[in-house]
Amino acid sequence: MFQRVLICTDFSDGLHRLIHFVSSLALTGMKQIVFLHAVPLSERGIIPQVDIEKIEQAQTRFAEAIGESPTDIEVKIEVQSGKPVDIILKVAQTYRSQLIILGSQSRSLLTEKLLGSTISRSKTFEN
């Protein structure tokens, strides 16, 4: 089974709620779970900038939800700013994730309905 899992959420897809079920996920043999939230660059002004306020809000949201995690599973929180596709691939490679879980929002285009906007724009991920 998968031991290193990356769970990517934008907080609208419901995947962030998996943080409350870390103990149950540990029973499946997972050894490491990384929760990732990608904060888009702020479009205020001419030059896109890192939105520090949104990064802190996401970190606080995760920290409040995580509480005490079981000692037999490593739980990491990653909140980074930039393009979600690039961040997901970078974090997956950093943690050597074996499984990437992405949420999907309803969109008007068929590919986005079936796959989600991040998946439809992603590059091929190779180990």
mmCIF file with all atom_site columns, C-alpha atoms in Angstrom:
data_model
loop_
_atom_site.group_PDB
_atom_site.id
_atom_site.type_symbol
_atom_site.label_atom_id
_atom_site.label_alt_id
_atom_site.label_comp_id
_atom_site.label_asym_id
_atom_site.label_entity_id
_atom_site.label_seq_id
_atom_site.pdbx_PDB_ins_code
_atom_site.Cartn_x
_atom_site.Cartn_y
_atom_site.Cartn_z
_atom_site.occupancy
_atom_site.B_iso_or_equiv
_atom_site.pdbx_formal_charge
_atom_site.auth_seq_id
_atom_site.auth_comp_id
_atom_site.auth_asym_id
_atom_site.auth_atom_id
_atom_site.pdbx_PDB_model_num
ATOM 1   C CA . MET A 1 1   ? 0.000   0.000  0.000   1.00 0.00 ? 1   MET A CA 1
ATOM 2   C CA . PHE A 1 2   ? 1.017   3.652  -0.208  1.00 0.00 ? 2   PHE A CA 1
ATOM 3   C CA . GLN A 1 3   ? 3.182   4.834  2.680   1.00 0.00 ? 3   GLN A CA 1
ATOM 4   C CA . ARG A 1 4   ? 3.898   8.443  1.611   1.00 0.00 ? 4   ARG A CA 1
ATOM 5   C CA . VAL A 1 5   ? 0.829   10.449 0.580   1.00 0.00 ? 5   VAL A CA 1
ATOM 6   C CA . LEU A 1 6   ? 0.450   14.058 -0.528  1.00 0.00 ? 6   LEU A CA 1
ATOM 7   C CA . ILE A 1 7   ? -3.012  15.578 0.019   1.00 0.00 ? 7   ILE A CA 1
ATOM 8   C CA . CYS A 1 8   ? -3.478  18.842 -1.890  1.00 0.00 ? 8   CYS A CA 1
ATOM 9   C CA . THR A 1 9   ? -6.358  21.111 -0.939  1.00 0.00 ? 9   THR A CA 1
ATOM 10  C CA . ASP A 1 10  ? -7.616  24.601 -1.664  1.00 0.00 ? 10  ASP A CA 1
ATOM 11  C CA . PHE A 1 11  ? -10.064 24.313 1.265   1.00 0.00 ? 11  PHE A CA 1
ATOM 12  C CA . SER A 1 12  ? -13.081 24.321 -1.070  1.00 0.00 ? 12  SER A CA 1
ATOM 13  C CA . ASP A 1 13  ? -12.756 20.676 -2.073  1.00 0.00 ? 13  ASP A CA 1
ATOM 14  C CA . GLY A 1 14  ? -13.189 19.136 1.397   1.00 0.00 ? 14  GLY A CA 1
ATOM 15  C CA . LEU A 1 15  ? -9.865  17.284 1.391   1.00 0.00 ? 15  LEU A CA 1
ATOM 16  C CA . HIS A 1 16  ? -8.555  19.387 4.276   1.00 0.00 ? 16  HIS A CA 1
ATOM 17  C CA . ARG A 1 17  ? -11.037 17.527 6.507   1.00 0.00 ? 17  ARG A CA 1
ATOM 18  C CA . LEU A 1 18  ? -8.904  14.392 6.134   1.00 0.00 ? 18  LEU A CA 1
ATOM 19  C CA . ILE A 1 19  ? -6.623  15.954 8.735   1.00 0.00 ? 19  ILE A CA 1
ATOM 20  C CA . HIS A 1 20  ? -9.204  14.871 11.335  1.00 0.00 ? 20  HIS A CA 1
ATOM 21  C CA . PHE A 1 21  ? -8.806  11.224 10.246  1.00 0.00 ? 21  PHE A CA 1
ATOM 22  C CA . VAL A 1 22  ? -5.037  10.805 10.460  1.00 0.00 ? 22  VAL A CA 1
ATOM 23  C CA . SER A 1 23  ? -5.411  7.980  13.008  1.00 0.00 ? 23  SER A CA 1
ATOM 24  C CA . SER A 1 24  ? -7.686  6.066  10.649  1.00 0.00 ? 24  SER A CA 1
ATOM 25  C CA . LEU A 1 25  ? -5.386  6.675  7.702   1.00 0.00 ? 25  LEU A CA 1
ATOM 26  C CA . ALA A 1 26  ? -2.461  5.342  9.749   1.00 0.00 ? 26  ALA A CA 1
ATOM 27  C CA . LEU A 1 27  ? -4.292  2.031  10.023  1.00 0.00 ? 27  LEU A CA 1
ATOM 28  C CA . THR A 1 28  ? -3.985  1.622  6.235   1.00 0.00 ? 28  THR A CA 1
ATOM 29  C CA . GLY A 1 29  ? -0.191  1.507  6.518   1.00 0.00 ? 29  GLY A CA 1
ATOM 30  C CA . MET A 1 30  ? 0.565   5.131  5.734   1.00 0.00 ? 30  MET A CA 1
ATOM 31  C CA . LYS A 1 31  ? 3.767   6.356  7.352   1.00 0.00 ? 31  LYS A CA 1
ATOM 32  C CA . GLN A 1 32  ? 3.757   9.963  6.116   1.00 0.00 ? 32  GLN A CA 1
ATOM 33  C CA . ILE A 1 33  ? 0.975   12.352 5.111   1.00 0.00 ? 33  ILE A CA 1
ATOM 34  C CA . VAL A 1 34  ? 1.750   15.796 3.735   1.00 0.00 ? 34  VAL A CA 1
ATOM 35  C CA . PHE A 1 35  ? -1.091  18.305 3.555   1.00 0.00 ? 35  PHE A CA 1
ATOM 36  C CA . LEU A 1 36  ? -0.435  20.978 0.945   1.00 0.00 ? 36  LEU A CA 1
ATOM 37  C CA . HIS A 1 37  ? -2.183  24.260 0.260   1.00 0.00 ? 37  HIS A CA 1
ATOM 38  C CA . ALA A 1 38  ? -0.955  26.451 -2.596  1.00 0.00 ? 38  ALA A CA 1
ATOM 39  C CA . VAL A 1 39  ? -1.626  30.166 -2.159  1.00 0.00 ? 39  VAL A CA 1
ATOM 40  C CA . PRO A 1 40  ? -1.790  32.049 -5.459  1.00 0.00 ? 40  PRO A CA 1
ATOM 41  C CA . LEU A 1 41  ? 0.428   35.085 -5.853  1.00 0.00 ? 41  LEU A CA 1
ATOM 42  C CA . SER A 1 42  ? -1.325  38.345 -4.980  1.00 0.00 ? 42  SER A CA 1
ATOM 43  C CA . GLU A 1 43  ? -2.396  40.261 -8.073  1.00 0.00 ? 43  GLU A CA 1
ATOM 44  C CA . ARG A 1 44  ? -2.499  43.598 -6.230  1.00 0.00 ? 44  ARG A CA 1
ATOM 45  C CA . GLY A 1 45  ? -0.267  46.084 -7.987  1.00 0.00 ? 45  GLY A CA 1
ATOM 46  C CA . ILE A 1 46  ? 1.869   45.604 -11.064 1.00 0.00 ? 46  ILE A CA 1
ATOM 47  C CA . ILE A 1 47  ? 4.164   42.875 -9.748  1.00 0.00 ? 47  ILE A CA 1
ATOM 48  C CA . PRO A 1 48  ? 2.620   39.654 -8.344  1.00 0.00 ? 48  PRO A CA 1
ATOM 49  C CA . GLN A 1 49  ? 3.687   39.141 -4.738  1.00 0.00 ? 49  GLN A CA 1
ATOM 50  C CA . VAL A 1 50  ? 3.506   36.461 -2.078  1.00 0.00 ? 50  VAL A CA 1
ATOM 51  C CA . ASP A 1 51  ? 0.331   36.922 -0.034  1.00 0.00 ? 51  ASP A CA 1
ATOM 52  C CA . ILE A 1 52  ? 1.766   36.468 3.466   1.00 0.00 ? 52  ILE A CA 1
ATOM 53  C CA . GLU A 1 53  ? -1.616  37.026 5.118   1.00 0.00 ? 53  GLU A CA 1
ATOM 54  C CA . LYS A 1 54  ? -3.243  34.148 3.200   1.00 0.00 ? 54  LYS A CA 1
ATOM 55  C CA . ILE A 1 55  ? -0.271  31.882 3.914   1.00 0.00 ? 55  ILE A CA 1
ATOM 56  C CA . GLU A 1 56  ? -0.569  32.576 7.650   1.00 0.00 ? 56  GLU A CA 1
ATOM 57  C CA . GLN A 1 57  ? -4.340  31.988 7.554   1.00 0.00 ? 57  GLN A CA 1
ATOM 58  C CA . ALA A 1 58  ? -3.857  28.593 5.878   1.00 0.00 ? 58  ALA A CA 1
ATOM 59  C CA . GLN A 1 59  ? -1.105  27.589 8.326   1.00 0.00 ? 59  GLN A CA 1
ATOM 60  C CA . THR A 1 60  ? -3.327  28.567 11.262  1.00 0.00 ? 60  THR A CA 1
ATOM 61  C CA . ARG A 1 61  ? -6.250  26.619 9.826   1.00 0.00 ? 61  ARG A CA 1
ATOM 62  C CA . PHE A 1 62  ? -4.136  23.476 9.500   1.00 0.00 ? 62  PHE A CA 1
ATOM 63  C CA . ALA A 1 63  ? -2.492  23.920 12.907  1.00 0.00 ? 63  ALA A CA 1
ATOM 64  C CA . GLU A 1 64  ? -5.874  24.223 14.640  1.00 0.00 ? 64  GLU A CA 1
ATOM 65  C CA . ALA A 1 65  ? -7.170  21.115 12.906  1.00 0.00 ? 65  ALA A CA 1
ATOM 66  C CA . ILE A 1 66  ? -4.151  18.873 13.361  1.00 0.00 ? 66  ILE A CA 1
ATOM 67  C CA . GLY A 1 67  ? -4.090  18.773 17.170  1.00 0.00 ? 67  GLY A CA 1
ATOM 68  C CA . GLU A 1 68  ? -2.354  15.650 18.401  1.00 0.00 ? 68  GLU A CA 1
ATOM 69  C CA . SER A 1 69  ? -1.388  13.273 15.628  1.00 0.00 ? 69  SER A CA 1
ATOM 70  C CA . PRO A 1 70  ? -0.519  9.642  16.312  1.00 0.00 ? 70  PRO A CA 1
ATOM 71  C CA . THR A 1 71  ? 3.166   8.975  16.857  1.00 0.00 ? 71  THR A CA 1
ATOM 72  C CA . ASP A 1 72  ? 3.247   6.155  14.316  1.00 0.00 ? 72  ASP A CA 1
ATOM 73  C CA . ILE A 1 73  ? 2.573   8.499  11.381  1.00 0.00 ? 73  ILE A CA 1
ATOM 74  C CA . GLU A 1 74  ? 4.459   11.603 10.295  1.00 0.00 ? 74  GLU A CA 1
ATOM 75  C CA . VAL A 1 75  ? 2.177   14.539 9.425   1.00 0.00 ? 75  VAL A CA 1
ATOM 76  C CA . LYS A 1 76  ? 3.638   17.518 7.583   1.00 0.00 ? 76  LYS A CA 1
ATOM 77  C CA . ILE A 1 77  ? 1.960   20.783 6.623   1.00 0.00 ? 77  ILE A CA 1
ATOM 78  C CA . GLU A 1 78  ? 3.133   22.709 3.565   1.00 0.00 ? 78  GLU A CA 1
ATOM 79  C CA . VAL A 1 79  ? 1.716   26.107 2.625   1.00 0.00 ? 79  VAL A CA 1
ATOM 80  C CA . GLN A 1 80  ? 3.515   27.700 -0.290  1.00 0.00 ? 80  GLN A CA 1
ATOM 81  C CA . SER A 1 81  ? 2.846   30.530 -2.699  1.00 0.00 ? 81  SER A CA 1
ATOM 82  C CA . GLY A 1 82  ? 2.894   30.213 -6.470  1.00 0.00 ? 82  GLY A CA 1
ATOM 83  C CA . LYS A 1 83  ? 1.331   28.163 -9.245  1.00 0.00 ? 83  LYS A CA 1
ATOM 84  C CA . PRO A 1 84  ? -0.377  25.092 -7.757  1.00 0.00 ? 84  PRO A CA 1
ATOM 85  C CA . VAL A 1 85  ? 0.806   22.771 -10.538 1.00 0.00 ? 85  VAL A CA 1
ATOM 86  C CA . ASP A 1 86  ? 4.454   23.670 -9.961  1.00 0.00 ? 86  ASP A CA 1
ATOM 87  C CA . ILE A 1 87  ? 4.182   23.573 -6.168  1.00 0.00 ? 87  ILE A CA 1
ATOM 88  C CA . ILE A 1 88  ? 2.465   20.170 -6.153  1.00 0.00 ? 88  ILE A CA 1
ATOM 89  C CA . LEU A 1 89  ? 5.157   18.601 -8.316  1.00 0.00 ? 89  LEU A CA 1
ATOM 90  C CA . LYS A 1 90  ? 7.969   20.155 -6.254  1.00 0.00 ? 90  LYS A CA 1
ATOM 91  C CA . VAL A 1 91  ? 6.496   19.038 -2.906  1.00 0.00 ? 91  VAL A CA 1
ATOM 92  C CA . ALA A 1 92  ? 5.738   15.553 -4.254  1.00 0.00 ? 92  ALA A CA 1
ATOM 93  C CA . GLN A 1 93  ? 9.357   15.178 -5.321  1.00 0.00 ? 93  GLN A CA 1
ATOM 94  C CA . THR A 1 94  ? 10.689  16.622 -2.051  1.00 0.00 ? 94  THR A CA 1
ATOM 95  C CA . TYR A 1 95  ? 8.742   14.154 0.092   1.00 0.00 ? 95  TYR A CA 1
ATOM 96  C CA . ARG A 1 96  ? 8.965   11.302 -2.456  1.00 0.00 ? 96  ARG A CA 1
ATOM 97  C CA . SER A 1 97  ? 5.171   10.956 -2.362  1.00 0.00 ? 97  SER A CA 1
ATOM 98  C CA . GLN A 1 98  ? 3.807   7.705  -3.726  1.00 0.00 ? 98  GLN A CA 1
ATOM 99  C CA . LEU A 1 99  ? 0.242   8.970  -4.050  1.00 0.00 ? 99  LEU A CA 1
ATOM 100 C CA . ILE A 1 100 ? -1.068  12.481 -4.752  1.00 0.00 ? 100 ILE A CA 1
ATOM 101 C CA . ILE A 1 101 ? -4.660  13.228 -3.820  1.00 0.00 ? 101 ILE A CA 1
ATOM 102 C CA . LEU A 1 102 ? -6.218  16.258 -5.512  1.00 0.00 ? 102 LEU A CA 1
ATOM 103 C CA . GLY A 1 103 ? -9.704  17.654 -5.106  1.00 0.00 ? 103 GLY A CA 1
ATOM 104 C CA . SER A 1 104 ? -11.936 18.851 -7.867  1.00 0.00 ? 104 SER A CA 1
ATOM 105 C CA . GLN A 1 105 ? -14.353 21.729 -8.078  1.00 0.00 ? 105 GLN A CA 1
ATOM 106 C CA . SER A 1 106 ? -17.252 21.935 -10.474 1.00 0.00 ? 106 SER A CA 1
ATOM 107 C CA . ARG A 1 107 ? -16.312 23.890 -13.581 1.00 0.00 ? 107 ARG A CA 1
ATOM 108 C CA . SER A 1 108 ? -18.148 24.584 -16.792 1.00 0.00 ? 108 SER A CA 1
ATOM 109 C CA . LEU A 1 109 ? -15.658 22.831 -19.071 1.00 0.00 ? 109 LEU A CA 1
ATOM 110 C CA . LEU A 1 110 ? -15.868 19.066 -19.401 1.00 0.00 ? 110 LEU A CA 1
ATOM 111 C CA . THR A 1 111 ? -12.180 18.454 -18.618 1.00 0.00 ? 111 THR A CA 1
ATOM 112 C CA . GLU A 1 112 ? -12.392 20.522 -15.477 1.00 0.00 ? 112 GLU A CA 1
ATOM 113 C CA . LYS A 1 113 ? -15.569 18.701 -14.403 1.00 0.00 ? 113 LYS A CA 1
ATOM 114 C CA . LEU A 1 114 ? -13.921 15.341 -14.899 1.00 0.00 ? 114 LEU A CA 1
ATOM 115 C CA . LEU A 1 115 ? -10.392 16.106 -13.763 1.00 0.00 ? 115 LEU A CA 1
ATOM 116 C CA . GLY A 1 116 ? -10.272 19.462 -11.991 1.00 0.00 ? 116 GLY A CA 1
ATOM 117 C CA . SER A 1 117 ? -8.425  22.541 -13.192 1.00 0.00 ? 117 SER A CA 1
ATOM 118 C CA . THR A 1 118 ? -5.076  21.698 -11.587 1.00 0.00 ? 118 THR A CA 1
ATOM 119 C CA . ILE A 1 119 ? -5.045  18.156 -12.955 1.00 0.00 ? 119 ILE A CA 1
ATOM 120 C CA . SER A 1 120 ? -5.976  19.294 -16.461 1.00 0.00 ? 120 SER A CA 1
ATOM 121 C CA . ARG A 1 121 ? -3.013  21.749 -16.493 1.00 0.00 ? 121 ARG A CA 1
ATOM 122 C CA . SER A 1 122 ? -0.466  19.453 -14.851 1.00 0.00 ? 122 SER A CA 1
ATOM 123 C CA . LYS A 1 123 ? 2.613   18.026 -16.490 1.00 0.00 ? 123 LYS A CA 1
ATOM 124 C CA . THR A 1 124 ? 3.445   14.360 -16.468 1.00 0.00 ? 124 THR A CA 1
ATOM 125 C CA . PHE A 1 125 ? 4.856   13.349 -13.083 1.00 0.00 ? 125 PHE A CA 1
ATOM 126 C CA . GLU A 1 126 ? 7.589   10.743 -13.198 1.00 0.00 ? 126 GLU A CA 1
ATOM 127 C CA . ASN A 1 127 ? 9.436   9.134  -10.310 1.00 0.00 ? 127 ASN A CA 1
#
